[in-house]
Amino acid sequence: MELTQTDESLMLAVKNGNLSKASILFDRYNKHLYNFFVKITMDREVGEDLTQNVFLRMIKYKHTFQKGSTFKSWIFRIARNAQADYYRKREKMQTKDVELNTFASDVLVKEDELAKSEQEKLLYIALFRLKAEQREIILLSKFEKLKYEDIATIYDTSISAIKTRVHRAIGDLKKVFFELEKI
Amino acid sequence: MIMKDQDIAEKIAAYLSGDLSKHEVYEVETLISENQKWKNEHEDQEKLLTLMDSVSCLEPPARMKNDFEKMLLKENQRPEPLKRVRYWNSSKLWWQVAASLAILALGYFIGISIHKNTTNDQILALQKEMNATKQLVITSLKAESASARLKAVNTSNEMKMMDEDILIALINTLNTDKNVNVRIASLEALSQFADQEHVRKALIESLSTQNEPTIQIVLIHLLVQLNEKRALAPLEKMMNDKNTMETVRDEASFGVFKLS
């Protein structure tokens, strides 16, 4: 029965007060969100807190979910806001070289537990050399496999604009990754 | 048209993502087969995409589900928001208040339309009416019956123009009324005037004195919504106070998270 229910119908039930349905949505999305957050912050604890925070917001702002919306876009938009709040708090979202280097060192310490190979480790460091939005877009598109239309909804822009951003981000990531590989 | 290197690299990324038209696919494939530089670019990007596909998926800790279920349970136990009680349903007293307000409104519009001809006597009469209504509300806020006090708060809530004395009376009600519903209603009425500094200050101060969880939670939500940073200190205190109910402490910590 649960499997046949769409994310959207479950969320509409939650919106109408049937909070038990939120549990199914948690099961479907907690892994996605956890991976998104841990890979974007390189911190399991922060990833856990932010994932919990998203589900807390899901309940708190359930009234904002509209019929006809895609749940995945809606929940990842909440996730984006949650992580933006986190970065605002930590003031680490800047891409200045000095801060990047410090943050890259943090990553070097933390990624040992997250990355299984040297290549994965390099990939995460390369991701951190990108602009914050590029990093986010790659994680959504290539790691969490969100469709272009879902990402476009999250960013409130057109599908073609998102496609261009994804392609550019991959080009830039490739450049940084292979530069790092040479070191 | 001559393409820049970056444009070609992006085109290759689009090709690997399956985002190109048949014609563009042909163009890119020709380029890759004829040009070593772009052949390498294609190979590198392909390698990177394969790496991204193979990245390990992390398992969230099992306690997350338990924490979420606990949070859901608390949410289910949370009382429904208090519905506003209409005051014009019973007693004679409240018909009088309603009638006074109607007269006030009528007087106001008549006053506007015949502004130039308004005599001092008329203005005085209007002021007299306003004062009478105000006194009625303030007196009723001190009434013995909780329902009378609740109606007084709701009446004040209906007033478009809030009088300073009524605001002070409402703050007093919020902090001292014995009845929780009356206190919540006064909080609801005050929230509409939270742009006034003294009201806002009173709301922050009230956070430290309230001990009823429902009111504490509504207050926290309101202050977070107002982005009131001065609430951080009392919220942190609340968060660490073991005598405060766990649900309230959770809300306080969420408030601290949002305001920090």
CSV table of C-alpha atoms in Angstrom, one decimal:
chain,number,residue,atom,x,y,z
A,1,MET,CA,0.0,0.0,0.0
A,2,GLU,CA,2.7,2.4,1.1
A,3,LEU,CA,4.7,1.7,-2.1
A,4,THR,CA,1.8,2.7,-4.3
A,5,GLN,CA,1.5,6.1,-2.6
A,6,THR,CA,3.3,8.9,-4.3
A,7,ASP,CA,5.5,11.3,-2.3
A,8,GLU,CA,3.0,14.1,-3.2
A,9,SER,CA,-0.1,12.2,-1.9
A,10,LEU,CA,1.8,11.4,1.3
A,11,MET,CA,2.8,15.0,1.8
A,12,LEU,CA,-0.7,16.2,1.1
A,13,ALA,CA,-1.9,13.8,3.8
A,14,VAL,CA,0.7,15.2,6.2
A,15,LYS,CA,-0.5,18.7,5.3
A,16,ASN,CA,-4.0,17.7,6.2
A,17,GLY,CA,-2.9,16.4,9.7
A,18,ASN,CA,-2.0,12.8,9.0
A,19,LEU,CA,1.4,13.0,10.5
A,20,SER,CA,2.0,9.3,10.5
A,21,LYS,CA,2.6,9.6,6.7
A,22,ALA,CA,5.6,11.7,7.4
A,23,SER,CA,7.3,8.6,8.6
A,24,ILE,CA,7.2,7.0,5.1
A,25,LEU,CA,8.6,10.2,3.6
A,26,PHE,CA,11.4,10.1,6.1
A,27,ASP,CA,12.2,6.5,5.1
A,28,ARG,CA,12.2,7.5,1.4
A,29,TYR,CA,14.3,10.7,1.7
A,30,ASN,CA,16.5,10.6,4.8
A,31,LYS,CA,19.4,8.8,3.0
A,32,HIS,CA,19.3,11.2,0.1
A,33,LEU,CA,19.3,14.2,2.3
A,34,TYR,CA,21.9,12.8,4.7
A,35,ASN,CA,24.3,12.1,1.8
A,36,PHE,CA,23.6,15.5,0.3
A,37,PHE,CA,24.5,17.3,3.5
A,38,VAL,CA,27.4,15.2,4.6
A,39,LYS,CA,29.0,15.6,1.1
A,40,ILE,CA,28.4,19.3,1.0
A,41,THR,CA,29.7,20.0,4.6
A,42,MET,CA,32.1,17.0,4.9
A,43,ASP,CA,30.8,16.5,8.4
A,44,ARG,CA,28.7,13.6,9.5
A,45,GLU,CA,27.4,15.3,12.6
A,46,VAL,CA,26.4,18.4,10.8
A,47,GLY,CA,24.8,16.2,8.1
A,48,GLU,CA,22.8,14.5,10.7
A,49,ASP,CA,21.6,17.7,12.3
A,50,LEU,CA,20.7,19.3,9.0
A,51,THR,CA,18.8,16.2,7.9
A,52,GLN,CA,16.8,16.2,11.1
A,53,ASN,CA,16.3,19.9,10.7
A,54,VAL,CA,14.8,19.4,7.2
A,55,PHE,CA,12.3,16.9,8.5
A,56,LEU,CA,11.4,19.3,11.4
A,57,ARG,CA,10.9,22.0,8.8
A,58,MET,CA,8.8,19.6,6.7
A,59,ILE,CA,6.4,19.3,9.6
A,60,LYS,CA,6.5,22.9,10.6
A,61,TYR,CA,6.0,24.3,7.1
A,62,LYS,CA,3.7,21.5,5.9
A,63,HIS,CA,1.0,24.1,5.1
A,64,THR,CA,3.3,25.6,2.3
A,65,PHE,CA,3.2,22.4,0.3
A,66,GLN,CA,0.9,23.0,-2.7
A,67,LYS,CA,-1.1,20.4,-4.6
A,68,GLY,CA,0.6,20.0,-8.0
A,69,SER,CA,4.1,20.6,-6.6
A,70,THR,CA,6.8,17.9,-6.7
A,71,PHE,CA,7.7,16.7,-3.3
A,72,LYS,CA,11.4,16.1,-4.2
A,73,SER,CA,11.9,19.7,-5.3
A,74,TRP,CA,10.0,21.0,-2.3
A,75,ILE,CA,12.1,19.0,0.2
A,76,PHE,CA,15.4,19.8,-1.5
A,77,ARG,CA,14.5,23.5,-1.5
A,78,ILE,CA,14.0,23.2,2.2
A,79,ALA,CA,17.4,21.4,2.4
A,80,ARG,CA,19.0,24.2,0.4
A,81,ASN,CA,17.6,26.8,2.9
A,82,ALA,CA,18.7,24.7,5.8
A,83,GLN,CA,22.2,24.5,4.6
A,84,ALA,CA,22.3,28.2,3.6
A,85,ASP,CA,21.3,29.0,7.2
A,86,TYR,CA,24.0,26.7,8.5
A,87,TYR,CA,26.6,28.4,6.3
A,88,ARG,CA,25.4,31.8,7.2
A,89,LYS,CA,25.8,30.8,10.8
A,90,ARG,CA,29.3,29.5,10.2
A,91,GLU,CA,30.2,32.2,7.7
A,92,LYS,CA,32.0,29.7,5.5
A,93,MET,CA,30.2,30.0,2.3
A,94,GLN,CA,32.7,32.3,0.8
A,95,THR,CA,35.1,31.3,-2.0
A,96,LYS,CA,38.0,33.5,-1.0
A,97,ASP,CA,41.3,31.6,-1.4
A,98,VAL,CA,42.4,31.9,2.2
A,99,GLU,CA,39.2,30.5,3.5
A,100,LEU,CA,39.2,27.8,0.8
A,101,ASN,CA,42.6,26.6,1.9
A,102,THR,CA,41.5,26.4,5.5
A,103,PHE,CA,38.4,24.6,4.6
A,104,ALA,CA,40.2,22.3,2.2
A,105,SER,CA,42.4,21.3,5.2
A,106,ASP,CA,39.3,20.6,7.2
A,107,VAL,CA,38.2,18.4,4.4
A,108,LEU,CA,41.5,16.6,4.3
A,109,VAL,CA,41.1,15.7,7.9
A,110,LYS,CA,37.5,14.6,7.6
A,111,GLU,CA,37.3,12.9,4.3
A,112,ASP,CA,39.3,10.0,5.4
A,113,GLU,CA,36.2,8.5,7.0
A,114,LEU,CA,34.0,9.4,4.1
A,115,ALA,CA,36.0,8.6,1.0
A,116,LYS,CA,36.9,5.0,0.3
A,117,SER,CA,39.7,5.7,-2.3
A,118,GLU,CA,42.3,8.3,-3.1
A,119,GLN,CA,40.2,9.2,-6.2
A,120,GLU,CA,37.1,9.9,-4.1
A,121,LYS,CA,39.2,12.0,-1.7
A,122,LEU,CA,40.4,14.1,-4.6
A,123,LEU,CA,36.9,14.4,-6.0
A,124,TYR,CA,35.7,15.8,-2.7
A,125,ILE,CA,38.6,18.3,-2.5
A,126,ALA,CA,38.0,19.3,-6.1
A,127,LEU,CA,34.3,19.9,-5.3
A,128,PHE,CA,35.3,22.2,-2.5
A,129,ARG,CA,37.4,24.3,-4.9
A,130,LEU,CA,34.3,25.1,-6.9
A,131,LYS,CA,31.9,27.9,-6.2
A,132,ALA,CA,29.3,27.0,-3.6
A,133,GLU,CA,26.4,26.9,-6.1
A,134,GLN,CA,28.4,24.7,-8.5
A,135,ARG,CA,29.1,22.3,-5.8
A,136,GLU,CA,25.5,22.2,-4.8
A,137,ILE,CA,24.3,21.7,-8.4
A,138,ILE,CA,26.7,18.8,-9.0
A,139,LEU,CA,25.6,17.1,-5.8
A,140,LEU,CA,22.0,17.5,-6.7
A,141,SER,CA,22.4,16.4,-10.3
A,142,LYS,CA,25.2,13.8,-10.3
A,143,PHE,CA,25.2,12.5,-6.8
A,144,GLU,CA,21.5,12.6,-5.8
A,145,LYS,CA,20.4,12.2,-9.4
A,146,LEU,CA,17.7,14.9,-9.4
A,147,LYS,CA,16.1,15.6,-12.8
A,148,TYR,CA,16.9,19.0,-14.4
A,149,GLU,CA,13.3,20.1,-14.0
A,150,ASP,CA,13.4,19.4,-10.2
A,151,ILE,CA,16.6,21.3,-9.9
A,152,ALA,CA,15.1,24.2,-12.0
A,153,THR,CA,12.2,24.3,-9.6
A,154,ILE,CA,14.5,24.4,-6.6
A,155,TYR,CA,16.5,27.3,-8.1
A,156,ASP,CA,13.4,28.9,-9.5
A,157,THR,CA,14.9,29.1,-13.0
A,158,SER,CA,14.5,27.5,-16.4
A,159,ILE,CA,15.6,23.9,-17.3
A,160,SER,CA,17.9,25.2,-20.0
A,161,ALA,CA,19.6,27.5,-17.5
A,162,ILE,CA,20.1,24.6,-15.1
A,163,LYS,CA,21.5,22.4,-17.9
A,164,THR,CA,24.1,25.1,-18.8
A,165,ARG,CA,25.0,25.4,-15.1
A,166,VAL,CA,25.5,21.7,-14.7
A,167,HIS,CA,27.6,21.4,-17.9
A,168,ARG,CA,29.8,24.3,-16.8
A,169,ALA,CA,30.2,23.0,-13.3
A,170,ILE,CA,31.3,19.6,-14.7
A,171,GLY,CA,33.8,21.3,-17.0
A,172,ASP,CA,35.2,23.3,-14.1
A,173,LEU,CA,35.2,20.3,-11.7
A,174,LYS,CA,37.1,18.3,-14.3
A,175,LYS,CA,39.7,21.0,-14.6
A,176,VAL,CA,40.3,21.2,-10.8
A,177,PHE,CA,40.2,17.5,-10.3
A,178,PHE,CA,42.9,16.7,-12.9
A,179,GLU,CA,45.1,19.6,-11.7
A,180,LEU,CA,44.9,18.1,-8.2
A,181,GLU,CA,45.7,14.7,-9.6
A,182,LYS,CA,49.0,16.0,-11.0
A,183,ILE,CA,50.2,17.2,-7.6
B,1,MET,CA,30.9,30.3,-35.6
B,2,ILE,CA,34.1,29.8,-33.6
B,3,MET,CA,33.6,28.2,-30.2
B,4,LYS,CA,35.8,29.0,-27.2
B,5,ASP,CA,37.5,26.2,-25.4
B,6,GLN,CA,35.2,26.5,-22.4
B,7,ASP,CA,32.2,26.3,-24.7
B,8,ILE,CA,33.5,23.1,-26.3
B,9,ALA,CA,34.2,21.6,-22.8
B,10,GLU,CA,30.7,22.4,-21.8
B,11,LYS,CA,29.4,20.8,-25.0
B,12,ILE,CA,31.3,17.6,-24.2
B,13,ALA,CA,29.7,17.6,-20.7
B,14,ALA,CA,26.3,18.0,-22.4
B,15,TYR,CA,27.1,15.2,-24.8
B,16,LEU,CA,28.1,12.9,-21.9
B,17,SER,CA,24.9,13.8,-20.0
B,18,GLY,CA,22.8,13.0,-23.1
B,19,ASP,CA,21.5,16.5,-23.4
B,20,LEU,CA,22.3,17.2,-27.1
B,21,SER,CA,20.3,17.0,-30.3
B,22,LYS,CA,21.2,14.4,-32.9
B,23,HIS,CA,23.0,17.1,-35.0
B,24,GLU,CA,25.0,18.3,-32.0
B,25,VAL,CA,25.9,14.8,-31.1
B,26,TYR,CA,27.3,14.3,-34.6
B,27,GLU,CA,29.3,17.6,-34.2
B,28,VAL,CA,30.8,16.5,-30.9
B,29,GLU,CA,31.6,13.0,-32.1
B,30,THR,CA,33.4,14.4,-35.1
B,31,LEU,CA,35.4,16.8,-33.0
B,32,ILE,CA,36.4,14.0,-30.6
B,33,SER,CA,37.5,11.7,-33.3
B,34,GLU,CA,39.5,14.3,-35.2
B,35,ASN,CA,41.1,16.3,-32.4
B,36,GLN,CA,43.4,14.8,-29.7
B,37,LYS,CA,42.9,17.7,-27.2
B,38,TRP,CA,39.1,17.2,-27.2
B,39,LYS,CA,39.4,13.4,-27.2
B,40,ASN,CA,41.4,13.8,-24.0
B,41,GLU,CA,38.8,16.2,-22.6
B,42,HIS,CA,36.1,13.7,-23.4
B,43,GLU,CA,38.0,10.8,-21.7
B,44,ASP,CA,38.7,12.9,-18.6
B,45,GLN,CA,35.1,14.0,-18.2
B,46,GLU,CA,33.9,10.5,-18.7
B,47,LYS,CA,36.3,9.3,-16.1
B,48,LEU,CA,35.1,11.9,-13.7
B,49,LEU,CA,31.4,11.1,-14.3
B,50,THR,CA,32.2,7.3,-13.7
B,51,LEU,CA,33.9,8.2,-10.5
B,52,MET,CA,30.9,10.3,-9.4
B,53,ASP,CA,28.6,7.4,-10.2
B,54,SER,CA,30.7,5.0,-8.1
B,55,VAL,CA,31.0,7.2,-5.0
B,56,SER,CA,29.9,5.4,-1.9
B,57,CYS,CA,26.5,6.0,-0.5
B,58,LEU,CA,26.7,6.8,3.3
B,59,GLU,CA,24.3,5.1,5.7
B,60,PRO,CA,22.6,7.5,8.1
B,61,PRO,CA,22.8,6.6,11.8
B,62,ALA,CA,19.8,4.5,12.9
B,63,ARG,CA,19.1,6.9,15.8
B,64,MET,CA,17.9,9.5,13.3
B,65,LYS,CA,14.7,7.5,12.6
B,66,ASN,CA,14.0,7.2,16.4
B,67,ASP,CA,14.6,10.9,16.9
B,68,PHE,CA,12.2,11.7,14.1
B,69,GLU,CA,9.5,9.4,15.5
B,70,LYS,CA,9.9,11.1,18.8
B,71,MET,CA,9.5,14.5,17.2
B,72,LEU,CA,6.4,13.3,15.4
B,73,LEU,CA,4.9,12.0,18.6
B,74,LYS,CA,5.5,15.4,20.3
B,75,GLU,CA,4.0,17.1,17.3
B,76,ASN,CA,0.9,14.9,17.5
B,77,GLN,CA,0.5,15.8,21.1
B,78,ARG,CA,0.8,19.5,20.5
B,79,PRO,CA,-2.5,21.3,21.1
B,80,GLU,CA,-4.4,22.7,18.2
B,81,PRO,CA,-3.9,26.5,17.8
B,82,LEU,CA,-6.5,28.3,19.8
B,83,LYS,CA,-9.4,29.4,17.7
B,84,ARG,CA,-10.4,33.0,18.1
B,85,VAL,CA,-13.6,33.2,20.2
B,86,ARG,CA,-16.1,35.7,18.8
B,87,TYR,CA,-17.3,38.1,21.5
B,88,TRP,CA,-20.7,39.0,20.1
B,89,ASN,CA,-22.5,35.8,20.9
B,90,SER,CA,-24.0,36.3,24.3
B,91,SER,CA,-24.0,38.8,27.0
B,92,LYS,CA,-25.5,42.2,27.0
B,93,LEU,CA,-22.2,43.8,28.0
B,94,TRP,CA,-20.6,42.5,24.7
B,95,TRP,CA,-23.4,43.8,22.6
B,96,GLN,CA,-22.6,47.1,24.1
B,97,VAL,CA,-19.0,46.9,23.2
B,98,ALA,CA,-19.8,45.9,19.7
B,99,ALA,CA,-22.3,48.7,19.4
B,100,SER,CA,-19.7,51.1,20.7
B,101,LEU,CA,-17.2,50.0,18.2
B,102,ALA,CA,-19.7,50.3,15.3
B,103,ILE,CA,-20.6,53.8,16.5
B,104,LEU,CA,-16.9,54.6,16.6
B,105,ALA,CA,-16.3,53.4,13.1
B,106,LEU,CA,-19.4,55.2,11.8
B,107,GLY,CA,-18.3,58.4,13.6
B,108,TYR,CA,-14.8,58.1,12.1
B,109,PHE,CA,-16.1,57.8,8.5
B,110,ILE,CA,-18.7,60.6,9.0
B,111,GLY,CA,-15.9,62.6,10.5
B,112,ILE,CA,-13.8,62.1,7.4
B,113,SER,CA,-16.6,63.0,4.9
B,114,ILE,CA,-17.7,66.1,6.7
B,115,HIS,CA,-14.3,67.0,8.0
B,116,LYS,CA,-14.4,70.7,7.2
B,117,ASN,CA,-17.7,71.0,9.0
B,118,THR,CA,-16.9,69.0,12.0
B,119,THR,CA,-17.5,71.0,15.1
B,120,ASN,CA,-15.5,70.7,18.3
B,121,ASP,CA,-18.5,69.2,20.0
B,122,GLN,CA,-18.6,66.3,17.6
B,123,ILE,CA,-14.9,65.6,18.1
B,124,LEU,CA,-15.4,65.6,21.8
B,125,ALA,CA,-18.3,63.2,21.5
B,126,LEU,CA,-16.2,60.9,19.4
B,127,GLN,CA,-13.4,61.0,21.9
B,128,LYS,CA,-15.8,60.3,24.7
B,129,GLU,CA,-17.1,57.2,22.9
B,130,MET,CA,-13.6,56.0,22.3
B,131,ASN,CA,-12.7,56.4,25.9
B,132,ALA,CA,-15.8,54.6,27.0
B,133,THR,CA,-14.9,51.6,24.8
B,134,LYS,CA,-11.4,51.6,26.0
B,135,GLN,CA,-12.5,51.7,29.6
B,136,LEU,CA,-14.9,48.9,29.0
B,137,VAL,CA,-12.1,46.7,27.6
B,138,ILE,CA,-9.7,47.6,30.3
B,139,THR,CA,-12.2,47.0,33.1
B,140,SER,CA,-13.3,43.7,31.5
B,141,LEU,CA,-9.7,42.5,31.4
B,142,LYS,CA,-9.9,42.6,35.2
B,143,ALA,CA,-13.2,40.8,35.4
B,144,GLU,CA,-13.6,37.8,37.6
B,145,SER,CA,-14.9,35.5,34.9
B,146,ALA,CA,-12.2,34.1,32.5
B,147,SER,CA,-14.7,34.1,29.6
B,148,ALA,CA,-15.3,37.8,30.1
B,149,ARG,CA,-11.6,38.5,30.1
B,150,LEU,CA,-11.2,36.3,27.0
B,151,LYS,CA,-13.9,38.3,25.3
B,152,ALA,CA,-12.2,41.6,26.3
B,153,VAL,CA,-8.9,40.4,24.7
B,154,ASN,CA,-10.7,39.3,21.6
B,155,THR,CA,-12.5,42.6,21.4
B,156,SER,CA,-9.2,44.5,21.6
B,157,ASN,CA,-8.0,42.2,18.9
B,158,GLU,CA,-10.8,43.4,16.6
B,159,MET,CA,-9.9,47.0,17.1
B,160,LYS,CA,-8.0,48.5,14.2
B,161,MET,CA,-6.5,51.3,16.2
B,162,MET,CA,-4.8,50.1,19.4
B,163,ASP,CA,-4.7,52.4,22.3
B,164,GLU,CA,-1.5,52.6,24.4
B,165,ASP,CA,-3.4,51.9,27.7
B,166,ILE,CA,-5.0,48.8,26.2
B,167,LEU,CA,-1.6,47.5,25.1
B,168,ILE,CA,-0.3,47.9,28.6
B,169,ALA,CA,-3.3,46.1,30.0
B,170,LEU,CA,-2.8,43.3,27.5
B,171,ILE,CA,0.9,42.9,28.5
B,172,ASN,CA,-0.2,42.7,32.1
B,173,THR,CA,-2.8,40.1,31.2
B,174,LEU,CA,-0.2,38.1,29.3
B,175,ASN,CA,2.1,38.0,32.3
B,176,THR,CA,-0.4,37.7,35.2
B,177,ASP,CA,-3.8,36.2,34.1
B,178,LYS,CA,-4.5,33.0,35.8
B,179,ASN,CA,-6.2,31.5,32.7
B,180,VAL,CA,-4.0,30.0,30.0
B,181,ASN,CA,-6.4,30.7,27.2
B,182,VAL,CA,-6.7,34.3,28.2
B,183,ARG,CA,-2.9,34.6,28.2
B,184,ILE,CA,-2.7,33.0,24.8
B,185,ALA,CA,-5.4,35.3,23.4
B,186,SER,CA,-3.5,38.3,24.8
B,187,LEU,CA,-0.3,37.1,23.2
B,188,GLU,CA,-2.1,36.7,19.9
B,189,ALA,CA,-3.5,40.3,20.2
B,190,LEU,CA,-0.1,41.7,21.1
B,191,SER,CA,1.7,39.9,18.3
B,192,GLN,CA,-0.1,42.3,15.9
B,193,PHE,CA,1.7,45.2,17.5
B,194,ALA,CA,5.1,43.6,17.8
B,195,ASP,CA,6.5,46.3,15.6
B,196,GLN,CA,6.3,48.6,18.6
B,197,GLU,CA,9.4,48.5,20.6
B,198,HIS,CA,7.8,48.4,24.1
B,199,VAL,CA,5.6,45.5,23.0
B,200,ARG,CA,8.5,43.6,21.6
B,201,LYS,CA,10.5,44.2,24.8
B,202,ALA,CA,7.6,42.9,26.8
B,203,LEU,CA,7.4,39.8,24.7
B,204,ILE,CA,11.1,39.1,25.2
B,205,GLU,CA,10.8,39.6,29.0
B,206,SER,CA,7.7,37.5,29.1
B,207,LEU,CA,9.7,34.5,27.7
B,208,SER,CA,11.6,34.4,31.0
B,209,THR,CA,8.5,34.5,33.2
B,210,GLN,CA,6.0,32.2,31.5
B,211,ASN,CA,5.9,28.7,32.7
B,212,GLU,CA,3.0,27.3,30.6
B,213,PRO,CA,4.5,25.2,27.8
B,214,THR,CA,1.8,26.2,25.2
B,215,ILE,CA,2.5,29.9,25.8
B,216,GLN,CA,6.3,29.3,25.8
B,217,ILE,CA,6.1,27.6,22.5
B,218,VAL,CA,3.9,30.3,20.9
B,219,LEU,CA,6.2,33.0,22.2
B,220,ILE,CA,9.3,31.2,20.8
B,221,HIS,CA,7.6,30.9,17.4
B,222,LEU,CA,6.7,34.5,17.4
B,223,LEU,CA,10.1,35.8,18.4
B,224,VAL,CA,11.8,33.6,15.9
B,225,GLN,CA,9.4,34.9,13.2
B,226,LEU,CA,10.3,38.4,14.2
B,227,ASN,CA,13.9,37.5,14.0
B,228,GLU,CA,14.4,39.0,17.4
B,229,LYS,CA,18.0,38.4,18.3
B,230,ARG,CA,17.5,39.7,21.8
B,231,ALA,CA,15.5,36.6,22.5
B,232,LEU,CA,18.7,34.5,22.2
B,233,ALA,CA,19.8,34.8,25.8
B,234,PRO,CA,16.5,33.8,27.4
B,235,LEU,CA,16.1,31.1,24.8
B,236,GLU,CA,19.5,29.6,25.6
B,237,LYS,CA,18.6,29.8,29.3
B,238,MET,CA,15.4,28.0,28.6
B,239,MET,CA,17.2,25.4,26.4
B,240,ASN,CA,19.5,24.5,29.3
B,241,ASP,CA,16.9,24.6,32.1
B,242,LYS,CA,16.1,21.1,33.2
B,243,ASN,CA,12.8,22.3,34.8
B,244,THR,CA,11.5,23.3,31.4
B,245,MET,CA,9.5,20.7,29.5
B,246,GLU,CA,11.5,18.8,26.9
B,247,THR,CA,9.3,19.9,24.0
B,248,VAL,CA,9.8,23.5,25.0
B,249,ARG,CA,13.5,23.0,25.3
B,250,ASP,CA,13.6,21.5,21.8
B,251,GLU,CA,11.7,24.5,20.5
B,252,ALA,CA,14.1,26.8,22.3
B,253,SER,CA,17.1,25.1,20.7
B,254,PHE,CA,15.4,25.4,17.3
B,255,GLY,CA,14.8,29.1,18.0
B,256,VAL,CA,18.5,29.5,19.0
B,257,PHE,CA,19.5,27.7,15.8
B,258,LYS,CA,17.3,30.0,13.7
B,259,LEU,CA,18.4,33.2,15.4
B,260,SER,CA,22.1,32.6,15.7
